[in-house]
Coordinates of C-alpha atoms and ligand atoms in Angstrom, one line a residue:
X7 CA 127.4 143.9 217.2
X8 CA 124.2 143.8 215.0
X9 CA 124.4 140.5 212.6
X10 CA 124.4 142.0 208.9
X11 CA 121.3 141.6 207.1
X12 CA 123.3 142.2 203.5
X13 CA 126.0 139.4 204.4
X14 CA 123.0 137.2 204.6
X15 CA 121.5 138.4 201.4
X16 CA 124.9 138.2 199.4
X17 CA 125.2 134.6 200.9
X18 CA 120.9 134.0 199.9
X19 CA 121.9 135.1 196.6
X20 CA 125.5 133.8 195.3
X21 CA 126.1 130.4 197.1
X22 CA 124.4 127.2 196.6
X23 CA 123.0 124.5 199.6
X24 CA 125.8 122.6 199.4
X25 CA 129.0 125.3 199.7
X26 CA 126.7 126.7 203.0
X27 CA 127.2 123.3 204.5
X28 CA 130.9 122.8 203.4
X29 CA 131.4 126.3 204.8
X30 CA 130.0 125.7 208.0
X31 CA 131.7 122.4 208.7
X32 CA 135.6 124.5 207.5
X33 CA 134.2 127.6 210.2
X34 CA 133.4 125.1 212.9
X35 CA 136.7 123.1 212.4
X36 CA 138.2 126.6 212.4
X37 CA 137.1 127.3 215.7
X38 CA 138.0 123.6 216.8
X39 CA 136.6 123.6 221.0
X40 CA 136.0 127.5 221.1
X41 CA 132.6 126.8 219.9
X42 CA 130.0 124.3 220.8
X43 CA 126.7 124.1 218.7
X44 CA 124.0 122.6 220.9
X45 CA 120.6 122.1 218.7
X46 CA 116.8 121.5 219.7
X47 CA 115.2 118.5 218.3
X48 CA 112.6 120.9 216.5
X49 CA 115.9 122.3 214.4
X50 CA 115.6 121.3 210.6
X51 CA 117.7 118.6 209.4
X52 CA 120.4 120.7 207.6
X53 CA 121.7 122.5 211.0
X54 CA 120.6 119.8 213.3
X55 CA 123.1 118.0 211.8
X56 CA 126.3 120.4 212.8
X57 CA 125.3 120.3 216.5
X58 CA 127.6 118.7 218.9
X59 CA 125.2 118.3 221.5
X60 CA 121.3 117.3 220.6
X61 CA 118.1 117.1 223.6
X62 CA 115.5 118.6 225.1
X63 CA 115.4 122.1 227.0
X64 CA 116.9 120.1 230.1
X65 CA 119.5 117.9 228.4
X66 CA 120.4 121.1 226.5
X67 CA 120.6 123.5 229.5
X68 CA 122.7 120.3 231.0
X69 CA 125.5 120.7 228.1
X70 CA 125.4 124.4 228.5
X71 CA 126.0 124.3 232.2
X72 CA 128.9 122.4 231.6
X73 CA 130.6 123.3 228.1
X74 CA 133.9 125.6 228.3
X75 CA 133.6 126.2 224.9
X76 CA 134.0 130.2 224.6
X77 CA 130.9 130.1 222.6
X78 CA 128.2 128.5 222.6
X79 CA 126.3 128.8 219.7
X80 CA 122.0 127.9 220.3
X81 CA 120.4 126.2 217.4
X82 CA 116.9 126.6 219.0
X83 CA 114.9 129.6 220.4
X84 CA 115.4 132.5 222.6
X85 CA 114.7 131.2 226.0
X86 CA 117.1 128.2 225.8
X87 CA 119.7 130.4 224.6
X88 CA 119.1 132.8 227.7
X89 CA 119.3 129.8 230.2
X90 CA 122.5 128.8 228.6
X91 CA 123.9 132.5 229.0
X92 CA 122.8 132.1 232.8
X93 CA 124.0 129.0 233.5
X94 CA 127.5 129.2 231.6
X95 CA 130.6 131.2 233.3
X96 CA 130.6 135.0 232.6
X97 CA 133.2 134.9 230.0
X98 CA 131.4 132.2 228.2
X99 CA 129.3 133.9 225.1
X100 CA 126.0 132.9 224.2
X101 CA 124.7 133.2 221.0
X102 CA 121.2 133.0 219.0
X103 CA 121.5 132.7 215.1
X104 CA 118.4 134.5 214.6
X105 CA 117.3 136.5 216.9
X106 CA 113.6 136.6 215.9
X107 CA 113.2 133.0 217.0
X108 CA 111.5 133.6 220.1
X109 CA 108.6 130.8 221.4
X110 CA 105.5 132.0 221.5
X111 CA 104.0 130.3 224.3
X112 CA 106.9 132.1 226.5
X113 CA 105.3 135.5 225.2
X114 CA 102.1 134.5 227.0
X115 CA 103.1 135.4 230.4
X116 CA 105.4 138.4 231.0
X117 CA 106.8 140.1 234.3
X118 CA 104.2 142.7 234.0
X119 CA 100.7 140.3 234.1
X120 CA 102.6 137.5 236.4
X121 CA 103.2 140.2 239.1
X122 CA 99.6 141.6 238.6
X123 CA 98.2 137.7 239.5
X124 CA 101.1 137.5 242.2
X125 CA 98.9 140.9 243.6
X126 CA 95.6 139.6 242.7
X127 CA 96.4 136.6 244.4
X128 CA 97.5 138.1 247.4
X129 CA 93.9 140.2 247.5
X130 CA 92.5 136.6 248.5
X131 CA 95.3 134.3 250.4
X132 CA 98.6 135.2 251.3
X133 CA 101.0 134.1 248.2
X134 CA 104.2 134.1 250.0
X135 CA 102.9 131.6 252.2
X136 CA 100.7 129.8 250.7
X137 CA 101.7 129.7 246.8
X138 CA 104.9 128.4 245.0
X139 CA 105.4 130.1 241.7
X140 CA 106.3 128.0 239.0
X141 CA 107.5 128.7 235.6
X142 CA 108.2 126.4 232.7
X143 CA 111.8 126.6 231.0
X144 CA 109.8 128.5 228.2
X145 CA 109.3 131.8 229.7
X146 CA 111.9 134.6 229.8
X147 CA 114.6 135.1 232.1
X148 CA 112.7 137.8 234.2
X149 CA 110.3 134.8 235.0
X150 CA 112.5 132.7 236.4
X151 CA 113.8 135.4 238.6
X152 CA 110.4 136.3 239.7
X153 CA 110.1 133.1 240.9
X154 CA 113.8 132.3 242.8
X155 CA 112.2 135.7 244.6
X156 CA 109.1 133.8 245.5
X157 CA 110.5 130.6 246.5
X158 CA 109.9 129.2 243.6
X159 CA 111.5 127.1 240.8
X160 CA 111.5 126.6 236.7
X161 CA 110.9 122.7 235.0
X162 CA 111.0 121.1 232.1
X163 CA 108.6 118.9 230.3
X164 CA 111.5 116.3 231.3
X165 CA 111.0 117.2 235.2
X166 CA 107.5 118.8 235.4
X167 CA 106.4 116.1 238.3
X168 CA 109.9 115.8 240.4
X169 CA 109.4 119.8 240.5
X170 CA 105.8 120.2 241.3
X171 CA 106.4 117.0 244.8
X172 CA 109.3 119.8 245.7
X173 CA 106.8 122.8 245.0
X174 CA 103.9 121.2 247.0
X175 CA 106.3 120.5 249.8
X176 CA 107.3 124.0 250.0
X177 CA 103.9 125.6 249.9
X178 CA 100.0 124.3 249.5
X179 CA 99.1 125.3 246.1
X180 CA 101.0 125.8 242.6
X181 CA 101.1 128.8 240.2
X182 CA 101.9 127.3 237.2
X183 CA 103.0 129.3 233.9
X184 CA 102.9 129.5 230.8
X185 CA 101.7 126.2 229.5
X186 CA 98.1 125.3 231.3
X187 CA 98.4 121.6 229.4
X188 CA 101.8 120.9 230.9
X189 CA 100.6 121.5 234.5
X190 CA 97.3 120.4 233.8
X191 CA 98.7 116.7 232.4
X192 CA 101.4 116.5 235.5
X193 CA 99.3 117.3 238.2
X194 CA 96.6 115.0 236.6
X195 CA 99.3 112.5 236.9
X196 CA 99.9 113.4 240.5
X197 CA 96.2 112.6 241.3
X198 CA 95.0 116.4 241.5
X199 CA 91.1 116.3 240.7
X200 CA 90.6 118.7 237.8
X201 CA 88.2 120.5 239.4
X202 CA 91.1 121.7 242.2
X203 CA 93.0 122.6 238.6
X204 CA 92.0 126.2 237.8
X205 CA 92.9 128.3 234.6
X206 CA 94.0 131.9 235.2
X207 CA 92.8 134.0 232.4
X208 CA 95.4 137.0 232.1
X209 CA 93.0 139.4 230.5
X210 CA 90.4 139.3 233.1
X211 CA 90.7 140.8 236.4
X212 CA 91.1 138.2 239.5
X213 CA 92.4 135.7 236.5
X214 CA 88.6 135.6 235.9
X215 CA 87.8 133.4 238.8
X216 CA 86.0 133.7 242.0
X217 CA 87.4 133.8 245.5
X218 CA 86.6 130.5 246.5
X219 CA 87.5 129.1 243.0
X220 CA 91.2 130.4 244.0
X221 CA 90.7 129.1 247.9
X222 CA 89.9 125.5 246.7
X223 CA 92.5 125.4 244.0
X224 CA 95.5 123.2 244.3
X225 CA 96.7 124.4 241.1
X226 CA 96.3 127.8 239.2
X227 CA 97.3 127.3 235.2
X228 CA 97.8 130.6 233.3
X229 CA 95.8 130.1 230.1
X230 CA 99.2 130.0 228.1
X231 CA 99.6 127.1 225.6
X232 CA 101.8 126.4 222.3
X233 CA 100.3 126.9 218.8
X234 CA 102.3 123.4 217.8
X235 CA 100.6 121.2 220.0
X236 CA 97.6 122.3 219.9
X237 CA 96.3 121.2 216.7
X238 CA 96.8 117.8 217.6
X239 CA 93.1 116.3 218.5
X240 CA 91.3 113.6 220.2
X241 CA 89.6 113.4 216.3
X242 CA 93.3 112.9 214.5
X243 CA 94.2 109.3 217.6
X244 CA 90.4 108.4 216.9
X245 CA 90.5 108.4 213.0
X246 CA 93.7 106.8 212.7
X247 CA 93.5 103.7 215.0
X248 CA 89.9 102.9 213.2
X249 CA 92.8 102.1 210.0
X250 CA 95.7 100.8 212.1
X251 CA 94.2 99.1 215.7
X252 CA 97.9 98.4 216.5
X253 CA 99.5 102.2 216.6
X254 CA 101.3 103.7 219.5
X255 CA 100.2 106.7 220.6
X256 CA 103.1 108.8 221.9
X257 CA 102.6 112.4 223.0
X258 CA 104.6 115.9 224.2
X259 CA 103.0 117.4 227.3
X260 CA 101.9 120.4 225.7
X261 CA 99.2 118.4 224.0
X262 CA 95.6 118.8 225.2
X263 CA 94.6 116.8 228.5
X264 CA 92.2 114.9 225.9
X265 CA 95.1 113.8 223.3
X266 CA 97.5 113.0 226.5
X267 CA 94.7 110.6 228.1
X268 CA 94.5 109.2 224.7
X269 CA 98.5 108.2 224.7
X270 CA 100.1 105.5 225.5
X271 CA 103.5 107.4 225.9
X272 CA 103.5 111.1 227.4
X273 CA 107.2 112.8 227.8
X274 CA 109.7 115.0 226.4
X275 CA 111.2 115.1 222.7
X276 CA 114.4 113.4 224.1
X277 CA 111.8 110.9 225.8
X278 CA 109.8 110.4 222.5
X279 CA 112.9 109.5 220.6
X280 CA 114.4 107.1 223.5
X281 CA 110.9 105.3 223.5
X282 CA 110.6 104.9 219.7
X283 CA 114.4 103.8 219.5
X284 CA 113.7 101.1 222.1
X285 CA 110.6 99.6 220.5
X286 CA 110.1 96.5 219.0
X287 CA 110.4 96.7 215.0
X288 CA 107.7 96.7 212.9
X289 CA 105.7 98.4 215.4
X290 CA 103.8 101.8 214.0
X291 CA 103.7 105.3 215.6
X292 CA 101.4 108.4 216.0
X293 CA 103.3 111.2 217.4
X294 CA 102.2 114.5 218.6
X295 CA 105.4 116.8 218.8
X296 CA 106.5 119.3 215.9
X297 CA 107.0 118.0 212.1
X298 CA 110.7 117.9 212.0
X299 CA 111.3 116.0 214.9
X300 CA 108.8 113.3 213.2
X301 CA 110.4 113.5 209.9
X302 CA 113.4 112.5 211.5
X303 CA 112.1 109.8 213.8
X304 CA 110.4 107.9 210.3
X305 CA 113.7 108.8 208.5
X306 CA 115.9 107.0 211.1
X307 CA 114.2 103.9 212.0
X308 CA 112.4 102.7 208.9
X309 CA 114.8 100.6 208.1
X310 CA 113.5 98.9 211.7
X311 CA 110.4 98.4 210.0
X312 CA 109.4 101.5 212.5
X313 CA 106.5 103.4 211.4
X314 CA 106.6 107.1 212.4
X315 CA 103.0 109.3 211.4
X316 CA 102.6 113.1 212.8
X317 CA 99.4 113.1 214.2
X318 CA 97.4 116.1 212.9
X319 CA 96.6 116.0 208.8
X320 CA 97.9 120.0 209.5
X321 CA 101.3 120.7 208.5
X322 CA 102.4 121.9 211.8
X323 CA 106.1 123.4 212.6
X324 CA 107.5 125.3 214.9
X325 CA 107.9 128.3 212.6
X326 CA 110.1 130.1 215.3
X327 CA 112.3 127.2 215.8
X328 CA 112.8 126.8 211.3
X329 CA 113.8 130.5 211.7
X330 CA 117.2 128.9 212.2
X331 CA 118.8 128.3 208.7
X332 CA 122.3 127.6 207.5
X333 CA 122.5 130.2 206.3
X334 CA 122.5 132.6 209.5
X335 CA 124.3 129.5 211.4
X336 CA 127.0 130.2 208.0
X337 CA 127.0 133.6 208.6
X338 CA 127.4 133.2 212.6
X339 CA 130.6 131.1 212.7
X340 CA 132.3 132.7 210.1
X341 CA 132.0 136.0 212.0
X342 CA 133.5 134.3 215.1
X343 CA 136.4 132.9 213.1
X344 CA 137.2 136.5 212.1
X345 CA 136.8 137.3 215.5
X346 CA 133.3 139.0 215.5
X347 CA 130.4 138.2 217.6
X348 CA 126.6 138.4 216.5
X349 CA 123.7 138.1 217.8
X350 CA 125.0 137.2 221.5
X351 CA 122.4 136.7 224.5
X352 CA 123.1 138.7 227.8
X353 CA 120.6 138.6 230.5
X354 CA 121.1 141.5 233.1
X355 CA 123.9 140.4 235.6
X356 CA 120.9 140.8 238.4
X357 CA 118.4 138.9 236.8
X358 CA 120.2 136.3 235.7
X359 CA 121.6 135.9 239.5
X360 CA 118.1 135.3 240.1
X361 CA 117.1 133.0 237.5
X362 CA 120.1 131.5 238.1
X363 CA 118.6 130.0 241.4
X364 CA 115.4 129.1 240.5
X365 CA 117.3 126.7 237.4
X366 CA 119.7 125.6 240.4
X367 CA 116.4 124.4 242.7
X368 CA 115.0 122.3 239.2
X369 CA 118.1 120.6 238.5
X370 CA 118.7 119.5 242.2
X371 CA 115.2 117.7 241.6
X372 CA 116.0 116.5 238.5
X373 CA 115.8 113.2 237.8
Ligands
LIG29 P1 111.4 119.7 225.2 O1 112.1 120.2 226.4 O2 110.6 118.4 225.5 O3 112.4 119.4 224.1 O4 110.3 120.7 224.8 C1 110.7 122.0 224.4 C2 109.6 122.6 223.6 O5 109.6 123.8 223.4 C3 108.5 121.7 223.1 O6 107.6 122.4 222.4
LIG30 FE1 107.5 127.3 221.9 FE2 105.7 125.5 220.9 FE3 107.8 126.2 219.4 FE4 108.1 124.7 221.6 S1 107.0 124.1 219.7 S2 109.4 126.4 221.0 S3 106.5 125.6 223.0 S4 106.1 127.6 220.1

């Protein structure tokens, strides 16, 4: 069933902040265990707050796997809220309280220009034998299953280097999608000599690259990235330590190879908040990850003395993960307290068999 776009108005219009929130927290004690809320660390504060589960895309998928709530409702973005449809049981429901947050990094590949490289590749080596397909949690379901077909495997920012040991002992070179930064910045780690890390351009035949250029690659990087993390610069780590020599520089994956070498801390949003947490107090911070999860980080641990900075002088949010308000999470539980579902997430029984797999072979690597 469609969500309502008038219940939403008649809520915009007649009901203030505060009765959303007491609303939400009488639906959710409504529903008692039927429903769990898991929420990104990108969520804003006022639904962040009513999840009852918090992490990254891995700790997340983690929770979904094993909740036996009857629904789970996904305070985060389409892709995380597909993985937790695939990896719950059948009867389980998924559900997405807007369903126009989507990522848009994960709309940079598709099925459609992923097989076209899969045959482009195959014009120079053999892929099946030669290539292990990888795709980062952000990417659609259809992705991962392209890849459980190929003998390949999905990872988060959390397990990017424990899966790409597993890919290269499978096969000698990596496709990796969407996110060029994230593969670049692990297999950098890995000791992979930039010049064996190609970048396949999906608007240009052959990726844009040459035969050889393919041959001597260890790594091909679809020329994906996110809009978020890549207005932090070099510029932003330079300008600031020239005021404060002592700053931390802590970084999310999906930051440039430049900004990454520049930090002293490079991991997951679950990892930059566990670092921050442990530090010493009085210590100060530059963070590249979105705005919200920042805000929070200063909010929580200033009374440590901690000072938390966002690294670009941009205001920059995830605007598809703010899609999620209280209103629409509001709106969401109250329908499942009067027994109707909105906005659920189904992946095709098929694809999501598929997928399925390739999740399976990440979280055996997992750390
Ligand atoms: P994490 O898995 O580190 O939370 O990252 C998800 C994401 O989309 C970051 O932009
Ligand atoms: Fe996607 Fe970037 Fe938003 Fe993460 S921050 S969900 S990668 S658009």
């Amino acid at each position: 069933m469609a969500t309502t776009a008038i219940d939403v108005q008649q809520l915009t219009q007649k009901v203030s902040d505060q009765e959303i929130q007491e609303r939400i927290v009488a639906a959710k004690k409504a529903l008692g265990e039927r429903v769990m809320i898991l929420g990104h660390h990108y969520q804003r504060e006022e639904v962040f707050k009513h999840a009852d589960v918090s992490g990254d895309s891995l700790k997340l998928s983690r929770a979904a796997a094993a909740s036996d709530a009857e629904y789970i409702v996904f305070c985060g973005v389409h892709f995380m809220a597909e993985v937790a449809d695939i990896l719950s049981r059948p009867e389980q429901i998924s559900i997405l309280p807007d369903l126009a947050a989507g990522c848009s990094m994960a709309d940079m590949a598709n099925l459609a220009n992923v097989e076209r490289a899969w045959r482009e590749l195959n014009e120079v080596l053999d892929a099946e034998s030669k290539v292990t397909p990888v795709t980062y949690i952000n990417s659609a379901a259809d992705l991962k299953a392209f890849c459980a077909r190929h003998g390949g495997i999905v990872c988060t920012s959390t397990n990017a280097r424990n899966v790409l040991e597993w890919s290269f002992s499978q096969k000698e070179k990596i496709l990796f999608f969407p996110d060029q930064h994230l593969g670049r910045n692990t297999g950098y780690n890995m000791d992979i000599p930039l010049d064996e890390m190609v970048v396949w351009d999906f608007d240009q035949p052959m990726g844009g690259l040459t035969a050889e250029q393919i041959n001597k690659a260890k790594m091909i990087l679809w020329k994906g990235f996110c809009s978020v993390h890549q207005m932090f610069k070099p510029e932003h780590i330079e300008n600031f330590k020239a005021k404060y020599p002592e700053t931390k520089i802590i970084s999310h994956p999906e930051s440039s190879f430049e900004v990454c070498q520049q930090s002293d801390y490079v991991g997951s949003t679950e990892y930059i908040i566990n670092v921050i947490r442990d530090a010493e107090p009085n210590t100060r911070w530059l963070v590249a990850t979105e705005l919200n999860l920042v805000n929070r980080l200063h909010e929580q641990f200033k009374h440590e003395g901690k000072n938390v900075h966002f690294m670009s002088p941009m205001v920059c949010m995830c605007s598809t993960m703010f899609r999620i308000d209280p209103i629409q999470l509001c709106n969401i539980l109250e329908g499942l307290v009067e027994g109707r579902v909105m906005n659920q997430i189904k992946v095709d029984a098929t694809e999501a068999e598929q997928a399925r797999l390739a999740l399976a072979r990440m979280l055996e690597v997992s750390p």
